[in-house]
């Protein structure tokens, strides 16, 4: 992939916090650059479900323009506290030590970033009403698949299938690296 080797300062700080916390599950740079690009097109409030140590949030923040805000929730208090330190002086980012469901009444969101997971948690029906018309949902952590229906771990990937076929969204699977893909869905 062709991308500048330098990281935005806020992203470099987030990686430092992740290393110090011993947290190794974070947003890849390829996905991060996509997030920054998409965040640059958004106004209003963006959200992230599952902050970890704040790397994905940092990538979003690196793309934010104007007075757009980012709300992010992390269930693990230790990780949320670590991420909050990155943004302690940034009034446009709020890190909550809480389950993502605490953000349900703070939408609708112009951009929503979340990891792929169980269809009952991050499926279209659980998320659709949290995104404004024209808003974007980014689902991370898919393994690329070249067939239909999509197969993952020997079975139909129902989460990917839901997002790519739901009439409320226009969606595409984007390969961000040879071994990673992301779904980007825009609310109609």
PDB file of C-alpha atoms in Angstrom, residues 7 11 19 25 29 31 49 53 60 62 64 75 82 85 89 91 105 108-109 114 123-124 128 130 134 144 165 179:
ATOM      1  CA  UNK A   7       2.049   9.028  11.533  1.00  0.00           C
ATOM      2  CA  UNK A  11      -1.776   8.597  16.369  1.00  0.00           C
ATOM      3  CA  UNK A  19       2.502  -0.132  24.066  1.00  0.00           C
ATOM      4  CA  UNK A  25      -5.281  -5.141  19.544  1.00  0.00           C
ATOM      5  CA  UNK A  29      -2.652   1.987   9.926  1.00  0.00           C
ATOM      6  CA  UNK A  31      -7.775   1.249   8.288  1.00  0.00           C
ATOM      7  CA  UNK A  49     -17.723   1.594  19.969  1.00  0.00           C
ATOM      8  CA  UNK A  53      -6.296   2.474  23.978  1.00  0.00           C
ATOM      9  CA  UNK A  60     -10.483   9.688  13.416  1.00  0.00           C
ATOM     10  CA  UNK A  62      -6.396  13.251  12.755  1.00  0.00           C
ATOM     11  CA  UNK A  64     -11.520  15.867  11.853  1.00  0.00           C
ATOM     12  CA  UNK A  75     -15.871  -1.075  28.653  1.00  0.00           C
ATOM     13  CA  UNK A  82      -5.309   5.283  29.110  1.00  0.00           C
ATOM     14  CA  UNK A  85      -5.013  10.692  28.609  1.00  0.00           C
ATOM     15  CA  UNK A  89      -6.711  18.627  26.390  1.00  0.00           C
ATOM     16  CA  UNK A  91     -12.455  19.362  23.742  1.00  0.00           C
ATOM     17  CA  UNK A 105     -29.015   8.305  23.143  1.00  0.00           C
ATOM     18  CA  UNK A 108     -27.550  10.095  15.402  1.00  0.00           C
ATOM     19  CA  UNK A 109     -23.933   9.988  14.326  1.00  0.00           C
ATOM     20  CA  UNK A 114     -16.867  -0.361  15.251  1.00  0.00           C
ATOM     21  CA  UNK A 123     -25.621  -6.073  12.881  1.00  0.00           C
ATOM     22  CA  UNK A 124     -27.512  -3.642  10.703  1.00  0.00           C
ATOM     23  CA  UNK A 128     -29.001   1.533  11.568  1.00  0.00           C
ATOM     24  CA  UNK A 130     -27.788   5.375  15.254  1.00  0.00           C
ATOM     25  CA  UNK A 134     -25.933  10.159   4.651  1.00  0.00           C
ATOM     26  CA  UNK A 144     -11.122 -10.578   2.655  1.00  0.00           C
ATOM     27  CA  UNK A 165     -27.289  -6.389   1.254  1.00  0.00           C
ATOM     28  CA  UNK A 179      -5.157  -9.899   4.840  1.00  0.00           C
TER      29      UNK A 179
END
